[in-house]
Coordinates of N, CA and C in Angstrom, one line a residue:
X26 N 40.0 99.2 54.5 CA 39.8 99.1 55.9 C 38.9 97.9 56.1
X27 N 39.3 96.9 56.9 CA 38.5 95.7 57.2 C 37.3 96.1 58.1
X28 N 36.2 95.5 57.8 CA 34.9 95.6 58.6 C 34.5 94.2 59.0
X29 N 34.3 94.1 60.3 CA 33.9 92.8 60.9 C 32.4 93.0 61.4
X30 N 31.6 91.9 61.1 CA 30.2 91.9 61.5 C 30.1 90.9 62.7
X31 N 29.4 91.4 63.7 CA 29.1 90.6 64.9 C 27.7 90.7 65.3
X32 N 27.2 89.8 66.1 CA 25.8 89.8 66.7 C 25.9 89.6 68.2
X33 N 25.2 90.5 68.9 CA 25.0 90.1 70.4 C 24.0 89.0 70.5
X34 N 23.8 88.5 71.7 CA 22.9 87.4 71.9 C 21.5 87.7 71.4
X35 N 20.9 88.8 71.8 CA 19.6 89.2 71.4 C 19.4 89.3 69.9
X36 N 20.4 89.9 69.2 CA 20.3 90.0 67.8 C 20.5 88.6 67.1
X37 N 21.3 87.8 67.6 CA 21.5 86.4 67.1 C 20.2 85.6 67.2
X38 N 19.5 85.7 68.3 CA 18.2 85.1 68.4 C 17.2 85.6 67.4
X39 N 17.2 86.9 67.3 CA 16.3 87.5 66.3 C 16.6 87.1 64.9
X40 N 17.9 86.9 64.6 CA 18.3 86.5 63.2 C 17.8 85.1 63.0
X41 N 17.8 84.2 64.0 CA 17.4 82.8 63.8 C 15.9 82.8 63.5
X42 N 15.1 83.7 64.0 CA 13.7 83.8 63.9 C 13.2 84.3 62.5
X43 N 14.1 84.9 61.8 CA 13.8 85.5 60.5 C 13.4 84.4 59.5
X44 N 12.6 84.7 58.5 CA 12.3 83.8 57.4 C 13.5 83.7 56.5
X45 N 13.5 82.8 55.6 CA 14.7 82.6 54.7 C 14.8 83.8 53.8
X46 N 13.7 84.4 53.4 CA 13.8 85.6 52.5 C 14.4 86.8 53.3
X47 N 13.9 87.0 54.6 CA 14.4 88.1 55.4 C 15.9 87.9 55.8
X48 N 16.3 86.6 56.0 CA 17.7 86.3 56.3 C 18.6 86.7 55.1
X49 N 18.1 86.4 53.9 CA 18.9 86.7 52.7 C 19.0 88.3 52.6
X50 N 18.0 89.0 52.9 CA 18.1 90.5 52.9 C 19.1 90.9 53.9
X51 N 19.1 90.3 55.1 CA 20.1 90.7 56.1 C 21.5 90.4 55.7
X52 N 21.7 89.3 54.9 CA 23.0 88.9 54.4 C 23.5 90.0 53.4
X53 N 22.6 90.5 52.6 CA 22.9 91.6 51.6 C 23.3 92.9 52.4
X54 N 22.6 93.1 53.5 CA 22.9 94.3 54.4 C 24.3 94.1 55.0
X55 N 24.6 92.9 55.4 CA 26.0 92.6 56.0 C 27.0 92.9 54.9
X56 N 26.8 92.5 53.7 CA 27.8 92.7 52.6 C 28.0 94.2 52.4
X57 N 26.8 95.0 52.4 CA 26.9 96.4 52.2 C 27.7 97.1 53.3
X58 N 27.5 96.6 54.6 CA 28.2 97.2 55.7 C 29.7 96.9 55.6
X59 N 30.1 95.8 55.1 CA 31.5 95.5 54.9 C 32.1 96.4 53.9
X60 N 31.3 96.7 52.8 CA 31.8 97.5 51.7 C 31.9 99.0 52.1
X61 N 31.0 99.5 53.0 CA 30.9 100.9 53.3 C 31.3 101.3 54.7
X62 N 32.0 100.4 55.4 CA 32.4 100.7 56.8 C 31.2 101.0 57.7
X63 N 30.1 100.3 57.5 CA 29.0 100.4 58.4 C 27.9 101.4 58.0
X64 N 28.1 102.2 57.0 CA 27.1 103.3 56.6 C 26.8 103.1 55.1
X65 N 25.9 102.2 54.8 CA 25.5 102.0 53.4 C 24.6 103.1 52.8
X66 N 24.9 104.3 52.9 CA 24.1 105.4 52.4 C 24.0 105.4 50.9
X67 N 22.8 105.7 50.4 CA 22.6 105.8 49.0 C 22.5 104.4 48.3
X68 N 22.3 103.4 49.1 CA 22.2 102.0 48.5 C 20.8 101.5 48.5
X69 N 19.8 102.3 48.8 CA 18.4 101.9 48.6 C 17.8 101.2 49.8
X70 N 18.4 101.3 51.0 CA 17.8 100.7 52.2 C 16.7 101.6 52.8
X71 N 15.6 100.9 53.1 CA 14.4 101.7 53.6 C 14.7 102.2 55.0
X72 N 14.4 103.5 55.2 CA 14.5 104.2 56.5 C 15.9 104.0 57.1
X73 N 16.9 104.0 56.3 CA 18.3 103.9 56.9 C 18.7 105.3 57.5
X74 N 19.2 105.1 58.7 CA 19.6 106.4 59.4 C 20.1 106.1 60.8
X75 N 20.6 107.1 61.5 CA 21.1 107.0 62.8 C 20.0 106.8 63.8
X76 N 20.3 106.2 65.0 CA 19.4 106.1 66.1 C 20.0 106.8 67.3
X77 N 19.9 108.1 67.3 CA 20.6 108.9 68.3 C 20.1 108.6 69.7
X78 N 18.8 108.2 69.9 CA 18.2 107.9 71.2 C 18.9 106.6 71.8
X79 N 19.4 105.7 71.0 CA 20.0 104.5 71.5 C 21.5 104.7 71.8
X80 N 22.2 105.3 70.8 CA 23.7 105.6 71.0 C 24.1 106.5 69.9
X81 N 25.2 107.2 70.1 CA 25.6 108.2 69.1 C 26.2 107.5 67.9
X82 N 26.6 106.2 68.0 CA 27.1 105.5 66.8 C 26.2 104.4 66.4
X83 N 24.9 104.5 66.7 CA 23.9 103.4 66.3 C 23.2 103.8 65.0
X84 N 23.0 102.8 64.2 CA 22.3 103.0 62.9 C 21.2 101.9 62.8
X85 N 20.2 102.1 61.9 CA 19.2 101.2 61.7 C 18.7 101.2 60.3
X86 N 18.0 100.2 59.9 CA 17.3 100.2 58.6 C 16.2 99.1 58.7
X87 N 15.2 99.2 57.8 CA 14.1 98.2 57.7 C 14.5 97.2 56.7
X88 N 14.5 95.9 57.1 CA 14.8 94.8 56.2 C 13.5 94.6 55.4
X89 N 12.4 94.6 56.0 CA 11.1 94.5 55.4 C 10.2 95.5 56.1
X90 N 8.9 95.5 55.8 CA 8.0 96.5 56.4 C 8.0 96.4 57.9
X91 N 8.1 95.1 58.4 CA 7.9 94.9 59.9 C 9.2 94.5 60.6
X92 N 10.3 94.3 59.9 CA 11.5 93.8 60.5 C 12.6 94.9 60.4
X93 N 13.3 95.1 61.5 CA 14.3 96.2 61.6 C 15.6 95.6 62.1
X94 N 16.7 96.2 61.6 CA 18.1 95.8 62.1 C 18.7 97.1 62.7
X95 N 19.3 96.9 63.9 CA 20.0 98.0 64.6 C 21.4 97.6 64.8
X96 N 22.4 98.4 64.5 CA 23.8 98.0 64.7 C 24.6 99.2 65.2
X97 N 25.7 98.9 65.9 CA 26.6 99.9 66.4 C 27.9 99.9 65.5
X98 N 28.4 101.0 65.2 CA 29.7 101.1 64.5 C 30.8 101.5 65.5
X99 N 31.7 100.5 65.7 CA 32.8 100.7 66.6 C 34.1 100.6 65.8
X100 N 35.0 101.5 66.1 CA 36.3 101.5 65.4 C 37.4 101.1 66.4
X101 N 38.3 100.3 65.9 CA 39.4 99.8 66.7 C 40.7 100.0 65.9
X102 N 41.8 100.1 66.6 CA 43.1 100.2 66.0 C 43.9 99.0 66.3
X103 N 44.3 98.3 65.2 CA 45.1 97.1 65.4 C 46.5 97.4 64.8
X104 N 47.4 97.9 65.5 CA 48.7 98.3 65.0 C 48.5 99.6 64.2
X105 N 48.8 99.5 62.9 CA 48.6 100.6 62.0 C 47.3 100.4 61.2
X106 N 46.6 99.4 61.4 CA 45.3 99.1 60.6 C 44.1 99.5 61.5
X107 N 43.2 100.3 60.8 CA 42.0 100.6 61.5 C 40.9 99.6 61.1
X108 N 40.3 99.1 62.1 CA 39.2 98.0 61.9 C 37.9 98.6 62.3
X109 N 36.9 98.4 61.5 CA 35.5 98.8 61.8 C 34.8 97.6 62.2
X110 N 34.1 97.7 63.4 CA 33.3 96.6 63.9 C 31.8 97.0 63.9
X111 N 31.0 96.3 63.1 CA 29.6 96.5 63.1 C 28.9 95.4 64.0
X112 N 28.4 95.8 65.1 CA 27.8 94.8 66.0 C 26.3 95.0 66.0
X113 N 25.6 94.0 65.5 CA 24.1 94.1 65.5 C 23.6 94.0 67.0
X114 N 22.8 94.9 67.4 CA 22.2 94.9 68.7 C 20.8 94.4 68.7
X115 N 20.1 94.5 67.6 CA 18.7 94.1 67.5 C 18.4 93.7 66.0
X116 N 17.7 92.6 65.9 CA 17.2 92.2 64.6 C 15.8 91.6 64.8
X117 N 14.8 92.1 64.2 CA 13.5 91.6 64.3 C 12.4 92.6 64.0

């Protein structure tokens, strides 16, 4: 099942402000999200879990001690193919 990664405006600005090391960690997270349909459980991410206060389909993890990424997992149907969309809502 294909997984697409997107960023809203706020998250894209936060991504631009990350250091090169933090950005490389975010890229590894993106790859894990593609491989696991948005839920990279058991892959060693710090404080990975749902954020029920934000939305029922929202997840977060810590990239570093002070940097957090929050994303929504949205599912779409394209004909007979199910597509998972991971949209980052906050990075920073």
